Short mmCIF file of C-alpha atoms and ligand atoms in Angstrom, two decimals:
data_model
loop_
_atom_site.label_atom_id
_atom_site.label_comp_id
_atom_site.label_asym_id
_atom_site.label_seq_id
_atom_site.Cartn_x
_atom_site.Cartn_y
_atom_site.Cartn_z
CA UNK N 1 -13.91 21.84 9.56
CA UNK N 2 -11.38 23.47 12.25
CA UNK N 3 -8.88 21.91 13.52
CA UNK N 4 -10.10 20.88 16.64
CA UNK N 5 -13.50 19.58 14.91
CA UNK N 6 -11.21 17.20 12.69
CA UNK N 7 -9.58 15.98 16.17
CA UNK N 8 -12.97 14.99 17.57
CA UNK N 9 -14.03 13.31 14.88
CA UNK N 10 -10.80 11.55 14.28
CA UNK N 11 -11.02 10.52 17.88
CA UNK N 12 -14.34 9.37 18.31
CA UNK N 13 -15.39 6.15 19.50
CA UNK N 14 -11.68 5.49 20.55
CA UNK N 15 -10.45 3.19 23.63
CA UNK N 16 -6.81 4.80 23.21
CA UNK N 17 -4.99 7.73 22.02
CA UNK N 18 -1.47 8.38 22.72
CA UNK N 19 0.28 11.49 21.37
CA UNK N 20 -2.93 13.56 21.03
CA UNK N 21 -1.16 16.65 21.54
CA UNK N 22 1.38 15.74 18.14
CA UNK N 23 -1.65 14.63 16.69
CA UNK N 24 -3.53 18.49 17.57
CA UNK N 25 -0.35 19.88 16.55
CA UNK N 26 -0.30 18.72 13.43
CA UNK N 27 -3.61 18.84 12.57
CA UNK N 28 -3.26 22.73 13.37
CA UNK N 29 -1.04 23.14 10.11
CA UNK N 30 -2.03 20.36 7.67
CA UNK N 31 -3.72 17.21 7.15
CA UNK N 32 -2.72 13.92 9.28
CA UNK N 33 -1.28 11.23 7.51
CA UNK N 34 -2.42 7.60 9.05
CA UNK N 35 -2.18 3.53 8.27
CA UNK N 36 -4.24 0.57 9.01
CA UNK N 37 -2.88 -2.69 8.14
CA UNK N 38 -4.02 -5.49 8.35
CA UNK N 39 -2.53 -9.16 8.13
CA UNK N 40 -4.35 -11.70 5.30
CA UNK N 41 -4.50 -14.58 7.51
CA UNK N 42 -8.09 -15.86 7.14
CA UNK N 43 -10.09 -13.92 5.78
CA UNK N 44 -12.09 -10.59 7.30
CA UNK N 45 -15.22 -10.35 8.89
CA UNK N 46 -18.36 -8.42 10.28
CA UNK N 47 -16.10 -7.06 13.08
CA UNK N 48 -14.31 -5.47 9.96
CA UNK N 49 -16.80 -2.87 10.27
CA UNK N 50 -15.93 -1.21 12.89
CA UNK N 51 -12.63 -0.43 11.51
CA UNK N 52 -14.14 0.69 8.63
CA UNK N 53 -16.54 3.03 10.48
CA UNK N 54 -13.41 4.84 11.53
CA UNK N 55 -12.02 4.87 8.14
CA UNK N 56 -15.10 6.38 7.06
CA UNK N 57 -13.95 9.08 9.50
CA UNK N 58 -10.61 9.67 8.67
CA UNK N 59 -11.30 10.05 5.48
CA UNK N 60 -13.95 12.58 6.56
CA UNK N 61 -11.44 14.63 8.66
CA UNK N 62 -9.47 15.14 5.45
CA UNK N 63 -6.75 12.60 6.90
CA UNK N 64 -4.71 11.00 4.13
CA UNK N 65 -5.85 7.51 4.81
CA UNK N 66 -3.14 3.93 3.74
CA UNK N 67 -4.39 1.00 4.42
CA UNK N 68 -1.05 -1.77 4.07
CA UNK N 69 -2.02 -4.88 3.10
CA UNK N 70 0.28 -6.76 5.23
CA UNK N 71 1.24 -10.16 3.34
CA UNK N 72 4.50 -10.77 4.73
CA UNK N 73 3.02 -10.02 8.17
CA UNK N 74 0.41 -12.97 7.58
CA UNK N 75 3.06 -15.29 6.29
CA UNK N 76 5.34 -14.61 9.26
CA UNK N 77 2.34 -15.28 11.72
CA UNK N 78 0.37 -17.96 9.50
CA UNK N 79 2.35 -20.77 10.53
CA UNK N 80 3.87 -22.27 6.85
CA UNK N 81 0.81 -20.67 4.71
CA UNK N 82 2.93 -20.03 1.67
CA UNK N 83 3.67 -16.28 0.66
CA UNK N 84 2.06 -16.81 -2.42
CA UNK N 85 -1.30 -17.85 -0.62
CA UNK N 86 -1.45 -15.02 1.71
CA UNK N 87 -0.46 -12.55 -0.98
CA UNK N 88 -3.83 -14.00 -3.02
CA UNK N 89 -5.93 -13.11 0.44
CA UNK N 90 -4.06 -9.72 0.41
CA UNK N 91 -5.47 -9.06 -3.07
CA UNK N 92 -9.01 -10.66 -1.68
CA UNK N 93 -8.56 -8.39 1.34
CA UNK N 94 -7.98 -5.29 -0.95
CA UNK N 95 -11.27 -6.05 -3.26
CA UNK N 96 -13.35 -7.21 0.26
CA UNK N 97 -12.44 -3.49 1.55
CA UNK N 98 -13.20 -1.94 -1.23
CA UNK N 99 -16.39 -3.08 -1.56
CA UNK N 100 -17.57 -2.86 2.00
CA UNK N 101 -16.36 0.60 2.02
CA UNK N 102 -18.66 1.50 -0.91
CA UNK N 103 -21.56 -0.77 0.85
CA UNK N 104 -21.14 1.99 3.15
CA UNK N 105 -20.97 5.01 0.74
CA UNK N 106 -17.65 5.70 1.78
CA UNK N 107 -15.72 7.56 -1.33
CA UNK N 108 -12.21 5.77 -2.55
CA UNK N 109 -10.48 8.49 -3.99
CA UNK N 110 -8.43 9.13 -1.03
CA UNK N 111 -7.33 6.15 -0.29
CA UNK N 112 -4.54 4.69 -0.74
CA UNK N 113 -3.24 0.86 -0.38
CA UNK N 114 -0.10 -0.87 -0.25
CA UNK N 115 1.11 -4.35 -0.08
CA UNK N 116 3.46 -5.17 2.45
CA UNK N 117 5.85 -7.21 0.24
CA UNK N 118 6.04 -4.23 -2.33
CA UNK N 119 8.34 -2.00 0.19
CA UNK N 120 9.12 -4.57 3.16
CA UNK N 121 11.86 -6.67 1.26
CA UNK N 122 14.30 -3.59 0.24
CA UNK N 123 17.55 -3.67 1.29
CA UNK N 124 17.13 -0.64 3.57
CA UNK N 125 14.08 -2.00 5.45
CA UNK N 126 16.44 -5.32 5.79
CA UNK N 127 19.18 -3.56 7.29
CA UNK N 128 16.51 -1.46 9.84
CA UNK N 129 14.64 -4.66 10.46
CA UNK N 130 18.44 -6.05 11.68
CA UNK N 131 19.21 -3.07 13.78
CA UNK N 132 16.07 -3.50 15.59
CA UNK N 133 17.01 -7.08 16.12
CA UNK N 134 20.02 -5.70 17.33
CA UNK N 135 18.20 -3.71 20.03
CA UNK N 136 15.18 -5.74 21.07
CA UNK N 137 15.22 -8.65 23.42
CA UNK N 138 13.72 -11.93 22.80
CA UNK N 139 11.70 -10.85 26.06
CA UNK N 140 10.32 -8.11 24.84
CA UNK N 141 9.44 -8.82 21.30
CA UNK N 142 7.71 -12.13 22.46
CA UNK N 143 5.23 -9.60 24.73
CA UNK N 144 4.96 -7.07 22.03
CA UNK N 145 3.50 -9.43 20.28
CA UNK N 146 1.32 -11.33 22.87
CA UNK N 147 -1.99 -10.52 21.73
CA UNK N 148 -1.42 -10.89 18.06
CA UNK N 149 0.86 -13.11 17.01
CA UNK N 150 -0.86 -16.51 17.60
CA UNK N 151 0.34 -18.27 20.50
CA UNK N 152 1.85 -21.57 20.06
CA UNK N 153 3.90 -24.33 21.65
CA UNK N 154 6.80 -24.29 19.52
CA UNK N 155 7.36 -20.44 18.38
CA UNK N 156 8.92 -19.78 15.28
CA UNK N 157 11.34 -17.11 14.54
CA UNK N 158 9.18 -15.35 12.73
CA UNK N 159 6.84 -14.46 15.44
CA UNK N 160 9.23 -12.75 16.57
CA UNK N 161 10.04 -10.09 13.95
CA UNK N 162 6.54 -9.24 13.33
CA UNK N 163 6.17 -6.53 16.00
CA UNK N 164 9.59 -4.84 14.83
CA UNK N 165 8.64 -5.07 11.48
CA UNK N 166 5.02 -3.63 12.56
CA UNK N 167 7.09 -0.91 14.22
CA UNK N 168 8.97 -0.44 10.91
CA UNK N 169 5.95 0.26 8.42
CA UNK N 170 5.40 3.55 10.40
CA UNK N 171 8.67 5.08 9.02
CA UNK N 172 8.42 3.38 5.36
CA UNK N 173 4.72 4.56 5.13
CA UNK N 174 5.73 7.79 6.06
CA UNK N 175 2.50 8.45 8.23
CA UNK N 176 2.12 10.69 11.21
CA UNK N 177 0.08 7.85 12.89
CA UNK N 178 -0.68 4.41 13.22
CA UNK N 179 -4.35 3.02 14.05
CA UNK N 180 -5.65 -0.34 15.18
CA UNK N 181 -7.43 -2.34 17.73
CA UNK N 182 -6.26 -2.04 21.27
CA UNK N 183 -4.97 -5.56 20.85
CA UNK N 184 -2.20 -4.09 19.05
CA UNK N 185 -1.33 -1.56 22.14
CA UNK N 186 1.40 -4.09 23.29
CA UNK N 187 3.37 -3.47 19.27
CA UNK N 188 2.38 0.41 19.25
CA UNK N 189 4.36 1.09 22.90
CA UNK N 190 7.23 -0.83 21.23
CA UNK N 191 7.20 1.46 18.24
CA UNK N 192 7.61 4.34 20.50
CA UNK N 193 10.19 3.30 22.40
CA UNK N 194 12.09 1.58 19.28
CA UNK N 195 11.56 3.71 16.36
CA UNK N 196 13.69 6.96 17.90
CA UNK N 197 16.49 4.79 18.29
CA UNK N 198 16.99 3.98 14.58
CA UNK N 199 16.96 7.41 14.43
CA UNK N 200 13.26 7.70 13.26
CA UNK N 201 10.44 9.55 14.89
CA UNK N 202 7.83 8.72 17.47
CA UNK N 203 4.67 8.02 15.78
CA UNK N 204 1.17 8.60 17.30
CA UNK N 205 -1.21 5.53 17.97
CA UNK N 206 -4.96 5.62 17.72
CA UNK N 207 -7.01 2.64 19.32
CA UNK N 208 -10.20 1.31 18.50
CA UNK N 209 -11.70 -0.90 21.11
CA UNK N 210 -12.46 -5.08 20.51
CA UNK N 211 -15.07 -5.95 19.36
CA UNK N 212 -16.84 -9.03 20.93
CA UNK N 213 -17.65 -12.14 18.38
CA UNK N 214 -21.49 -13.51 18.49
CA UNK N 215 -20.97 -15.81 20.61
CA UNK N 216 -19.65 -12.99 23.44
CA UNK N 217 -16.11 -13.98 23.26
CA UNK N 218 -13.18 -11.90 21.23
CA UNK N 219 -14.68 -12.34 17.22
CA UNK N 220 -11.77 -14.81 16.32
CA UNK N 221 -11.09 -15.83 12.86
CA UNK N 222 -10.30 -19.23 13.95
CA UNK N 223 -13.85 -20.14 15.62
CA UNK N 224 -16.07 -19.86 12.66
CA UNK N 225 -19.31 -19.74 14.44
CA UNK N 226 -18.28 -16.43 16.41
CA UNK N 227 -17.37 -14.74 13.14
CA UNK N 228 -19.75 -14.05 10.24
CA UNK N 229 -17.78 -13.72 7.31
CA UNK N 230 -18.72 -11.32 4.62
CA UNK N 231 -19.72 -13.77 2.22
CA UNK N 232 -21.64 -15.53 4.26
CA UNK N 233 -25.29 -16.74 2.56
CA UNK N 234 -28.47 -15.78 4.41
CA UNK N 235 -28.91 -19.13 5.31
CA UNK N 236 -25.60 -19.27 7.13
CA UNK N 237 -26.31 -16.01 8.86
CA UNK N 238 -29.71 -17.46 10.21
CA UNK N 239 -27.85 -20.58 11.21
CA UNK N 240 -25.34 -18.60 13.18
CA UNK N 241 -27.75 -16.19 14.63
CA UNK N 242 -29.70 -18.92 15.90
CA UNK N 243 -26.90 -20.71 17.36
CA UNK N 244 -25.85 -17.65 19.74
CA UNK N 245 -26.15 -17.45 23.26
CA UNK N 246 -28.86 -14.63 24.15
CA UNK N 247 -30.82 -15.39 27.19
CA UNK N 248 -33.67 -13.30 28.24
CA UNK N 249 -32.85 -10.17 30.01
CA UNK N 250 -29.25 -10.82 30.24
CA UNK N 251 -27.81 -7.75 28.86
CA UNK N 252 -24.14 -8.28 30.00
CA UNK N 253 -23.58 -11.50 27.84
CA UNK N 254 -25.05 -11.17 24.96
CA UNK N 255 -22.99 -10.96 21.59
CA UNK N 256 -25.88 -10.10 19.30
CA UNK N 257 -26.51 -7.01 21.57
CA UNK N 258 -22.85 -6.37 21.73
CA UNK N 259 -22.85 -6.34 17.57
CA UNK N 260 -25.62 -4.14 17.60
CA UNK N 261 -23.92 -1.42 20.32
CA UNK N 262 -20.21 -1.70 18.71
CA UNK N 263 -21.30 -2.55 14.39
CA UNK N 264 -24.55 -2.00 13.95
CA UNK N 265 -25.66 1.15 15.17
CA UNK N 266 -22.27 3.33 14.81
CA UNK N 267 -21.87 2.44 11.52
CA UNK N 268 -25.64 3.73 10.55
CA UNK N 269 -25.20 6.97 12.41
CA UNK N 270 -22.04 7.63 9.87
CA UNK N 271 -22.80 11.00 8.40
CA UNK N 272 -24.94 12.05 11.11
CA UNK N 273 -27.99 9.81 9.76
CA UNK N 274 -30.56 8.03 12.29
CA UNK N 275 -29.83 4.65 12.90
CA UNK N 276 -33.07 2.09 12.97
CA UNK N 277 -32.98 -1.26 14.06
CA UNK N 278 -35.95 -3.36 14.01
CA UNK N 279 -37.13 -6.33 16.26
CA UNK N 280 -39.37 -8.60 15.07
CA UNK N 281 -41.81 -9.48 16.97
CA UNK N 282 -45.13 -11.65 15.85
CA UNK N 283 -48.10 -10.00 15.98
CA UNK N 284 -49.72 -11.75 18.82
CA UNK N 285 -47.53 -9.77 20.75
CA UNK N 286 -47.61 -6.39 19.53
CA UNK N 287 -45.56 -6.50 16.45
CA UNK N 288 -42.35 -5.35 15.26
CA UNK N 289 -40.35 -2.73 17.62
CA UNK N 290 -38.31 -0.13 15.83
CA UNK N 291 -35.09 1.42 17.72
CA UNK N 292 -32.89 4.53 16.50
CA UNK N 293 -30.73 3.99 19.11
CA UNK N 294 -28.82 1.32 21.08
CA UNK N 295 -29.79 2.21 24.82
CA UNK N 296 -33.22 2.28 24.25
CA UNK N 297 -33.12 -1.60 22.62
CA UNK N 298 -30.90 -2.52 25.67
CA UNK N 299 -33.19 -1.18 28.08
CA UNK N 300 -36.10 -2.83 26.52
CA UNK N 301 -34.10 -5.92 26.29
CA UNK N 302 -33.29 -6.03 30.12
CA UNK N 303 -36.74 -5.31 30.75
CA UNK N 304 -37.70 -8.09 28.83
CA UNK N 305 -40.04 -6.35 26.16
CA UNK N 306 -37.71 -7.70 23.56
CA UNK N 307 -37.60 -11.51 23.73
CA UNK N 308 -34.13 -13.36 22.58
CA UNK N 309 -36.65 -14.73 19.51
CA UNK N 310 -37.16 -11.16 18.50
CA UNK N 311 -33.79 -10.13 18.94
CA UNK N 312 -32.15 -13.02 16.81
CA UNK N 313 -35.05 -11.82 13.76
CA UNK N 314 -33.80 -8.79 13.73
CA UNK N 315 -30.33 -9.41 13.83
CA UNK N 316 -30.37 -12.12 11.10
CA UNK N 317 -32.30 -8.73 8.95
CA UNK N 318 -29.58 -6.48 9.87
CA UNK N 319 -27.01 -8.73 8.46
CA UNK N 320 -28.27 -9.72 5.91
CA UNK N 321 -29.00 -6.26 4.93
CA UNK N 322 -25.31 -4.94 5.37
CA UNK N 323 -24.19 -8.01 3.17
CA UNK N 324 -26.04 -8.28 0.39
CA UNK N 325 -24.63 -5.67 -1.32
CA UNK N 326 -20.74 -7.39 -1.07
CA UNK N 327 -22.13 -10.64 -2.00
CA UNK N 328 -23.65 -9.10 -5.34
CA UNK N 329 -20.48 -7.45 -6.03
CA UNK N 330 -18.78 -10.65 -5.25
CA UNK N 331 -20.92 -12.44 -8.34
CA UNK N 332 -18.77 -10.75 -10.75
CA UNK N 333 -16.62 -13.31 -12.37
CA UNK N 334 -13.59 -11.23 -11.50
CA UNK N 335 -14.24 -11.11 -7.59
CA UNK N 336 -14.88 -14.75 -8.10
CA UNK N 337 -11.50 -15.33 -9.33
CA UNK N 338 -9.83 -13.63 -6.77
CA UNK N 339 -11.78 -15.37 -4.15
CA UNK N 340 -10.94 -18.75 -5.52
CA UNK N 341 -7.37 -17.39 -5.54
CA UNK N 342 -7.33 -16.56 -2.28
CA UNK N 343 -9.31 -19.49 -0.92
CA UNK N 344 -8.49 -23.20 -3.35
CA UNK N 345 -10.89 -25.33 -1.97
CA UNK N 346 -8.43 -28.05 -1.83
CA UNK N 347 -6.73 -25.38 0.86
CA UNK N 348 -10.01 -24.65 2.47
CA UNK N 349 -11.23 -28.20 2.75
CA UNK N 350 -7.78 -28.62 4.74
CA UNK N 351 -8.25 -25.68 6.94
CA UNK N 352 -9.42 -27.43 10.52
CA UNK N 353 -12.83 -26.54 11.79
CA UNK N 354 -14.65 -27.92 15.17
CA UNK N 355 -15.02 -31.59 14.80
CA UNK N 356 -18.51 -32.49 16.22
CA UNK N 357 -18.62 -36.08 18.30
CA UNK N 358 -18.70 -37.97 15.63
CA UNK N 359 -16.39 -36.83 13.63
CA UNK N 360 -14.10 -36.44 16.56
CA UNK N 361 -15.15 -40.42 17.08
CA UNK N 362 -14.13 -41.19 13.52
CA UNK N 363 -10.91 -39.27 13.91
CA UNK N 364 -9.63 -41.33 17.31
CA UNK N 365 -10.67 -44.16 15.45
CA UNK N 366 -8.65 -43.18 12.27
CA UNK N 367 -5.61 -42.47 14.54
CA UNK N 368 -5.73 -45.95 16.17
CA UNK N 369 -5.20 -47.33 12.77
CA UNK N 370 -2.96 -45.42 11.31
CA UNK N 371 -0.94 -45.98 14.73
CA UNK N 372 -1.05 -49.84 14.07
CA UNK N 373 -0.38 -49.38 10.53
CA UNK N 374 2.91 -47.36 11.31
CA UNK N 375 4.14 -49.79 14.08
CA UNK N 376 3.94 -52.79 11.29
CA UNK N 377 5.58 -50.46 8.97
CA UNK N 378 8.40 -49.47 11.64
CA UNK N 379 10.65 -51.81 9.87
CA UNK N 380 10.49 -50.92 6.47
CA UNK N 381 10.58 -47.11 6.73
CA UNK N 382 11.61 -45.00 3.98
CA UNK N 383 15.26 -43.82 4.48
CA UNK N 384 15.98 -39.74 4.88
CA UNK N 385 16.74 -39.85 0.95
CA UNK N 386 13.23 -40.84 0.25
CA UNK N 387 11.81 -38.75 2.57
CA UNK N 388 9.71 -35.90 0.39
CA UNK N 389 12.14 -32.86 -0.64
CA UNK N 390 9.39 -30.48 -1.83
CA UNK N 391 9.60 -27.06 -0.10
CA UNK N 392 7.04 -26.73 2.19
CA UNK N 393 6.87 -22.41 1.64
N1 LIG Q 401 -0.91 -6.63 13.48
C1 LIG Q 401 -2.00 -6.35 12.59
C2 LIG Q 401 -1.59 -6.37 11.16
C3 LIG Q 401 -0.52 -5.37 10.84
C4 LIG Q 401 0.66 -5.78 10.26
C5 LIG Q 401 1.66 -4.87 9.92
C6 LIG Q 401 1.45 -3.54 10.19
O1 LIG Q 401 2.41 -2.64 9.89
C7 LIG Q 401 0.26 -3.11 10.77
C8 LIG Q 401 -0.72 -4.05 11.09
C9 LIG Q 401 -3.11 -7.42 12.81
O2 LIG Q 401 -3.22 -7.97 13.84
O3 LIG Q 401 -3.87 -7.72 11.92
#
């Protein structure tokens, strides 16, 4: 591959590049060096994907390819998660990429990972992570971190070190470049400007675009039904699938289409082979409708030769089909452990999903007593010293 071949397929797909001529420059004399991290909040999902997809190109381009498992990132942004939980989910993480990277033939050998914890609590990265909290405002590292750090009414502290410390890995991965979704844009612009005044160099940033959940908002880890997760059953999928919004016709809100045009169909024309996608249509009305590309589904969509019925049928296929082979490999009774690990249920059962009306009924309902309850107790409260003194990290 020449140089400039390596570029275009390191650049492919992209919403963003910025320092593409660093990024040519380097790639005329050697090999790029580039990180991925991601934070083990929750845990990762059919968006994942596309990421990967990319990865699968890196690593194609020759580009020496980290992925940091970012632990301490997670516990800074997981709002009291302890550091031993999201250091479990990093290991999870770790195993889940693995083995979606092989679902998708893409070799290991080359890649490396790291765990954020493992370099991020040295003294020198201390002493950096100070300086830069010597330099950047409380204005600016609250909008660095706008679109990743979640959002809430009381922010901590620690929301506001994760972009500088984001900013940080760059140098203490020694990469050339740093790639993520354009949701990170806000923390890679604050790299740039930050990192040459510790003395450090400018990195590059490469930007893959969003990708839309199944429901046709932003996939969010924190609305299960616009996420599939990797271990998913069928049965789940199917649920999902059937759940989404996908009205005849409409083209321009339509998550299952926008899965198929952003997961599906890049990630089956990695190493140049033909994507096929199949809808399934019954018989009565001519029978299954194969696709080996996206525009030609969308058109037939719009045109309403694909009904929403067919559409889900084949989606709920596709999944299923990209899955299986992760949920096999996550049989094993290691992979088990790890998931357990990662995910106690007593944690999990905890973990607050969408109450339906009833439950939502049961809960007001609960409240109201527990309200009574506490105003007859008002007068016999425990005092501070009985208060619990277990650490809550
Ligand atoms: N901010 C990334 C995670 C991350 C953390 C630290 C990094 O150095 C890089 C990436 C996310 O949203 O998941």
């Amino acid at each position: 591959m020449t140089p400039d071949e390596k570029y275009q397929l390191i650049t492919r797909n992209l919403q963003e590049v910025l320092g593409a001529e660093k990024i040519k420059s380097i790639l005329a004399e050697r090999d790029l060096k580039l990180y991925w991290g991601t934070a083990s909040t929750s845990s990762p999902h059919l968006g994942y994907f596309v990421p990967m997809t990319k990865i699968a190109d890196f690593l194609a381009a020759g580009v020496e390819v980290t992925i940091l498992l970012a632990d301490i990132h997670a516990f800074l942004d997981n709002l009291k998660a302890p550091i031993e939980l999201v250091k479990n989910r990093a290991i999870y993480y770790e195993h889940m990429i693995k083995t979606v990277l092989t679902s998708i033939g893409v070799p290991l050998d080359k890649l490396k990972f790291v765990l954020g914890s493992d370099f991020e609590l040295s003294k020198e990265y201390s002493m950096d992570n100070f300086k830069l909290c010597s330099l950047v405002t409380e204005h600016d590292a609250k909008k660095a971190g706008a679109e990743v750090v979640k959002q809430v009414e009381s922010p901590l502290l620690s929301g506001l070190l994760y972009p500088g410390m984001q900013a940080l890995d760059e140098e203490y991965l020694g990469v050339d470049v740093q790639f993520g979704g354009v949701d990170q844009r806000k923390i890679f612009v604050m790299a740039e400007k930050y990192l040459p005044l510790l003395g450090y160099e400018k990195r590059a940033h490469l930007m893959n675009p969003m990708v839309p959940g199944l429901t046709g908002t932003k996939m969010s880890s924190s609305d299960p039904d616009s996420k599939i997760d990797f271990l998913d059953s069928p049965q789940i999928v199917k649920k999902k699938i059937k759940k989404a919004f996908c009205e005849e016709g409409n083209i321009t809100e339509n998550g299952l289409l926008s899965f198929l045009k952003a997961v599906y169909f890049p990630l089956k024309s990695l190493n140049n082979k033909t994507p096929e996608f199949t809808a399934i249509r019954p018989e009565q009305y001519g029978g299954n409708m194969v696709y080996n590309n996206y525009q030609d589904l969308e058109n037939d969509f719009r045109d309403k030769k694909v009904h929403p019925g067919d559409l889900k049928a084949g989606v709920i296929e596709a999944i299923n089909g990209l899955l299986d082979p992760i949920r096999k490999a996550f049989e094993d009774p290691e992979y088990k452990k790890i998931t357990e690990a990662a995910y106690p249920p007593e944690v999990v059962a905890k973990a607050p999903s969408k109450p339906n009306k009833r439950e939502r009924k049961a809960a007001a309902r609960k409240q109201k007593d527990e309200q009574a309850e506490a105003a007859d107790k008002e007068n016999n409260a425990p005092t501070p010293e009985e208060a619990p003194k277990e650490p809550v990290v």
